[in-house]
Amino acid sequence: MITTLLNYLANSSAITYIVLALLSTYLIVTFWIFLYRNSAIKALINNEKKSLESLTSRETIFSPLSALNKCSNNSTSKELLHACEINIIKDASVGISWLAIISSTSPFIGLFGTVVGILESFAKFANQSKVAFSIIAPAISEALVATAAGILVAIFAYTFHQILTRKLYELSIFLKAQSEIIIAAKG
């Protein structure tokens, strides 16, 4: 496996190196965004869940750890609570659009590398009068590595985007529920 990879890299062109470097960067950014945002959103969800539980218990007070409480400064204004909800979700979703961008562009970057690789392979065989499939097949299969890499990156980016979007939805529900309870308690 390693020998095959080293042979592939030894026979690759500059475009292939650029494509694989870009896709590697995309993969690193994808994992970094996911790990960083996932832990931050989980902490927010836990704090808001605890705050909601305290609001629905006999205490009927905000948790001091609640981001909604910190933002609204114990205000019961519907408008202020709604603005705080939006601001918290906006802050929590920083970087998530990059996952969508990476998931949609990485297959095209990989495909670009494949097309260039196939064109280079055909250019090598242009001077030969007869070329067997056994000679063309390895060149084309090497070119397809770029597409596979692009698809692999897209799978991770799309999956992580969906996971974080779901967590943001859950955070939004906890924030809205708290706001409704505070507004209802005021009236």
mmCIF file of N, CA, C and O in Angstrom, residues 101-143:
data_model
loop_
_atom_site.group_PDB
_atom_site.id
_atom_site.type_symbol
_atom_site.label_atom_id
_atom_site.label_comp_id
_atom_site.label_asym_id
_atom_site.label_seq_id
_atom_site.Cartn_x
_atom_site.Cartn_y
_atom_site.Cartn_z
ATOM 1 N N ILE A 101 -19.017 24.752 2.384
ATOM 2 C CA ILE A 101 -18.199 25.130 1.227
ATOM 3 C C ILE A 101 -17.228 24.007 0.874
ATOM 4 O O ILE A 101 -17.090 23.623 -0.293
ATOM 5 N N ILE A 102 -16.576 23.463 1.882
ATOM 6 C CA ILE A 102 -15.611 22.380 1.646
ATOM 7 C C ILE A 102 -16.309 21.146 1.084
ATOM 8 O O ILE A 102 -15.811 20.512 0.150
ATOM 9 N N SER A 103 -17.477 20.821 1.644
ATOM 10 C CA SER A 103 -18.168 19.618 1.159
ATOM 11 C C SER A 103 -18.646 19.756 -0.283
ATOM 12 O O SER A 103 -18.749 18.766 -1.002
ATOM 13 N N SER A 104 -18.925 20.975 -0.699
ATOM 14 C CA SER A 104 -19.406 21.144 -2.071
ATOM 15 C C SER A 104 -18.285 21.361 -3.080
ATOM 16 O O SER A 104 -18.443 21.045 -4.261
ATOM 17 N N THR A 105 -17.145 21.870 -2.646
ATOM 18 C CA THR A 105 -16.074 22.150 -3.607
ATOM 19 C C THR A 105 -15.010 21.060 -3.704
ATOM 20 O O THR A 105 -14.376 20.923 -4.754
ATOM 21 N N SER A 106 -14.804 20.289 -2.658
ATOM 22 C CA SER A 106 -13.721 19.299 -2.697
ATOM 23 C C SER A 106 -13.896 18.229 -3.783
ATOM 24 O O SER A 106 -12.891 17.845 -4.412
ATOM 25 N N PRO A 107 -15.112 17.747 -4.079
ATOM 26 C CA PRO A 107 -15.203 16.795 -5.202
ATOM 27 C C PRO A 107 -14.792 17.414 -6.541
ATOM 28 O O PRO A 107 -14.199 16.742 -7.388
ATOM 29 N N PHE A 108 -15.085 18.692 -6.717
ATOM 30 C CA PHE A 108 -14.700 19.356 -7.967
ATOM 31 C C PHE A 108 -13.189 19.548 -8.051
ATOM 32 O O PHE A 108 -12.609 19.436 -9.133
ATOM 33 N N ILE A 109 -12.565 19.829 -6.930
ATOM 34 C CA ILE A 109 -11.104 19.948 -6.922
ATOM 35 C C ILE A 109 -10.486 18.597 -7.271
ATOM 36 O O ILE A 109 -9.552 18.514 -8.067
ATOM 37 N N GLY A 110 -11.013 17.534 -6.666
ATOM 38 C CA GLY A 110 -10.533 16.193 -6.985
ATOM 39 C C GLY A 110 -10.764 15.832 -8.441
ATOM 40 O O GLY A 110 -9.902 15.234 -9.095
ATOM 41 N N LEU A 111 -11.929 16.204 -8.946
ATOM 42 C CA LEU A 111 -12.237 15.924 -10.349
ATOM 43 C C LEU A 111 -11.300 16.688 -11.282
ATOM 44 O O LEU A 111 -10.854 16.158 -12.307
ATOM 45 N N PHE A 112 -10.979 17.903 -10.920
ATOM 46 C CA PHE A 112 -10.019 18.685 -11.704
ATOM 47 C C PHE A 112 -8.680 17.958 -11.765
ATOM 48 O O PHE A 112 -8.068 17.836 -12.839
ATOM 49 N N GLY A 113 -8.217 17.453 -10.626
ATOM 50 C CA GLY A 113 -6.962 16.705 -10.600
ATOM 51 C C GLY A 113 -7.027 15.459 -11.465
ATOM 52 O O GLY A 113 -6.058 15.108 -12.155
ATOM 53 N N THR A 114 -8.180 14.793 -11.452
ATOM 54 C CA THR A 114 -8.352 13.594 -12.276
ATOM 55 C C THR A 114 -8.320 13.930 -13.760
ATOM 56 O O THR A 114 -7.650 13.252 -14.551
ATOM 57 N N VAL A 115 -9.026 14.955 -14.154
ATOM 58 C CA VAL A 115 -9.058 15.346 -15.577
ATOM 59 C C VAL A 115 -7.658 15.715 -16.059
ATOM 60 O O VAL A 115 -7.221 15.273 -17.129
ATOM 61 N N VAL A 116 -6.946 16.486 -15.272
ATOM 62 C CA VAL A 116 -5.583 16.862 -15.665
ATOM 63 C C VAL A 116 -4.695 15.625 -15.739
ATOM 64 O O VAL A 116 -3.905 15.471 -16.677
ATOM 65 N N GLY A 117 -4.841 14.713 -14.778
ATOM 66 C CA GLY A 117 -4.055 13.476 -14.797
ATOM 67 C C GLY A 117 -4.339 12.632 -16.025
ATOM 68 O O GLY A 117 -3.414 12.066 -16.633
ATOM 69 N N ILE A 118 -5.605 12.522 -16.394
ATOM 70 C CA ILE A 118 -5.956 11.745 -17.591
ATOM 71 C C ILE A 118 -5.429 12.425 -18.851
ATOM 72 O O ILE A 118 -4.907 11.759 -19.755
ATOM 73 N N LEU A 119 -5.549 13.736 -18.922
ATOM 74 C CA LEU A 119 -5.009 14.459 -20.078
ATOM 75 C C LEU A 119 -3.505 14.259 -20.202
ATOM 76 O O LEU A 119 -2.976 14.055 -21.313
ATOM 77 N N GLU A 120 -2.802 14.307 -19.076
ATOM 78 C CA GLU A 120 -1.350 14.088 -19.108
ATOM 79 C C GLU A 120 -1.025 12.655 -19.545
ATOM 80 O O GLU A 120 -0.066 12.429 -20.282
ATOM 81 N N SER A 121 -1.836 11.706 -19.081
ATOM 82 C CA SER A 121 -1.620 10.303 -19.482
ATOM 83 C C SER A 121 -1.803 10.131 -20.981
ATOM 84 O O SER A 121 -0.999 9.462 -21.640
ATOM 85 N N PHE A 122 -2.854 10.724 -21.521
ATOM 86 C CA PHE A 122 -3.080 10.618 -22.962
ATOM 87 C C PHE A 122 -1.981 11.326 -23.748
ATOM 88 O O PHE A 122 -1.599 10.887 -24.836
ATOM 89 N N ALA A 123 -1.484 12.421 -23.204
ATOM 90 C CA ALA A 123 -0.402 13.140 -23.880
ATOM 91 C C ALA A 123 0.858 12.276 -23.945
ATOM 92 O O ALA A 123 1.593 12.314 -24.943
ATOM 93 N N LYS A 124 1.117 11.481 -22.917
ATOM 94 C CA LYS A 124 2.286 10.592 -22.915
ATOM 95 C C LYS A 124 2.170 9.517 -23.996
ATOM 96 O O LYS A 124 3.159 9.108 -24.584
ATOM 97 N N PHE A 125 0.939 9.059 -24.227
ATOM 98 C CA PHE A 125 0.724 7.973 -25.180
ATOM 99 C C PHE A 125 0.448 8.475 -26.599
ATOM 100 O O PHE A 125 0.264 7.675 -27.514
ATOM 101 N N ALA A 126 0.438 9.768 -26.808
ATOM 102 C CA ALA A 126 0.088 10.330 -28.119
ATOM 103 C C ALA A 126 1.089 9.945 -29.208
ATOM 104 O O ALA A 126 0.724 9.808 -30.375
ATOM 105 N N ASN A 127 2.341 9.782 -28.869
ATOM 106 C CA ASN A 127 3.378 9.475 -29.864
ATOM 107 C C ASN A 127 3.448 7.998 -30.217
ATOM 108 O O ASN A 127 4.143 7.623 -31.152
ATOM 109 N N GLN A 128 2.757 7.171 -29.467
ATOM 110 C CA GLN A 128 2.798 5.728 -29.723
ATOM 111 C C GLN A 128 1.652 5.336 -30.643
ATOM 112 O O GLN A 128 0.536 5.818 -30.504
ATOM 113 N N SER A 129 1.935 4.454 -31.604
ATOM 114 C CA SER A 129 0.896 4.066 -32.554
ATOM 115 C C SER A 129 -0.092 3.091 -31.939
ATOM 116 O O SER A 129 -1.287 3.145 -32.221
ATOM 117 N N LYS A 130 0.382 2.183 -31.104
ATOM 118 C CA LYS A 130 -0.507 1.226 -30.450
ATOM 119 C C LYS A 130 -0.239 1.260 -28.945
ATOM 120 O O LYS A 130 0.907 1.145 -28.514
ATOM 121 N N VAL A 131 -1.316 1.412 -28.208
ATOM 122 C CA VAL A 131 -1.195 1.410 -26.748
ATOM 123 C C VAL A 131 -2.215 0.420 -26.206
ATOM 124 O O VAL A 131 -3.407 0.514 -26.502
ATOM 125 N N ALA A 132 -1.738 -0.503 -25.412
ATOM 126 C CA ALA A 132 -2.621 -1.522 -24.844
ATOM 127 C C ALA A 132 -3.351 -0.970 -23.625
ATOM 128 O O ALA A 132 -2.881 -0.046 -22.955
ATOM 129 N N PHE A 133 -4.484 -1.565 -23.381
ATOM 130 C CA PHE A 133 -5.277 -1.162 -22.200
ATOM 131 C C PHE A 133 -4.487 -1.372 -20.912
ATOM 132 O O PHE A 133 -4.635 -0.616 -19.964
ATOM 133 N N SER A 134 -3.631 -2.365 -20.895
ATOM 134 C CA SER A 134 -2.829 -2.637 -19.696
ATOM 135 C C SER A 134 -1.855 -1.505 -19.398
ATOM 136 O O SER A 134 -1.385 -1.359 -18.279
ATOM 137 N N ILE A 135 -1.557 -0.681 -20.385
ATOM 138 C CA ILE A 135 -0.679 0.472 -20.175
ATOM 139 C C ILE A 135 -1.507 1.698 -19.784
ATOM 140 O O ILE A 135 -1.089 2.493 -18.947
ATOM 141 N N ILE A 136 -2.676 1.844 -20.390
ATOM 142 C CA ILE A 136 -3.528 3.005 -20.107
ATOM 143 C C ILE A 136 -4.200 2.898 -18.734
ATOM 144 O O ILE A 136 -4.305 3.889 -18.009
ATOM 145 N N ALA A 137 -4.632 1.704 -18.369
ATOM 146 C CA ALA A 137 -5.391 1.513 -17.125
ATOM 147 C C ALA A 137 -4.662 2.014 -15.876
ATOM 148 O O ALA A 137 -5.263 2.720 -15.060
ATOM 149 N N PRO A 138 -3.375 1.692 -15.688
ATOM 150 C CA PRO A 138 -2.704 2.195 -14.489
ATOM 151 C C PRO A 138 -2.629 3.721 -14.454
ATOM 152 O O PRO A 138 -2.771 4.336 -13.392
ATOM 153 N N ALA A 139 -2.422 4.332 -15.607
ATOM 154 C CA ALA A 139 -2.334 5.793 -15.661
ATOM 155 C C ALA A 139 -3.672 6.435 -15.288
ATOM 156 O O ALA A 139 -3.725 7.417 -14.545
ATOM 157 N N ILE A 140 -4.751 5.850 -15.786
ATOM 158 C CA ILE A 140 -6.077 6.392 -15.472
ATOM 159 C C ILE A 140 -6.432 6.127 -14.011
ATOM 160 O O ILE A 140 -6.986 6.990 -13.330
ATOM 161 N N SER A 141 -6.095 4.962 -13.513
ATOM 162 C CA SER A 141 -6.406 4.661 -12.105
ATOM 163 C C SER A 141 -5.636 5.583 -11.167
ATOM 164 O O SER A 141 -6.150 5.993 -10.128
ATOM 165 N N GLU A 142 -4.402 5.927 -11.533
ATOM 166 C CA GLU A 142 -3.645 6.887 -10.723
ATOM 167 C C GLU A 142 -4.310 8.256 -10.744
ATOM 168 O O GLU A 142 -4.346 8.956 -9.729
ATOM 169 N N ALA A 143 -4.853 8.631 -11.874
ATOM 170 C CA ALA A 143 -5.523 9.931 -11.975
ATOM 171 C C ALA A 143 -6.791 9.963 -11.130
ATOM 172 O O ALA A 143 -7.173 11.013 -10.601
#
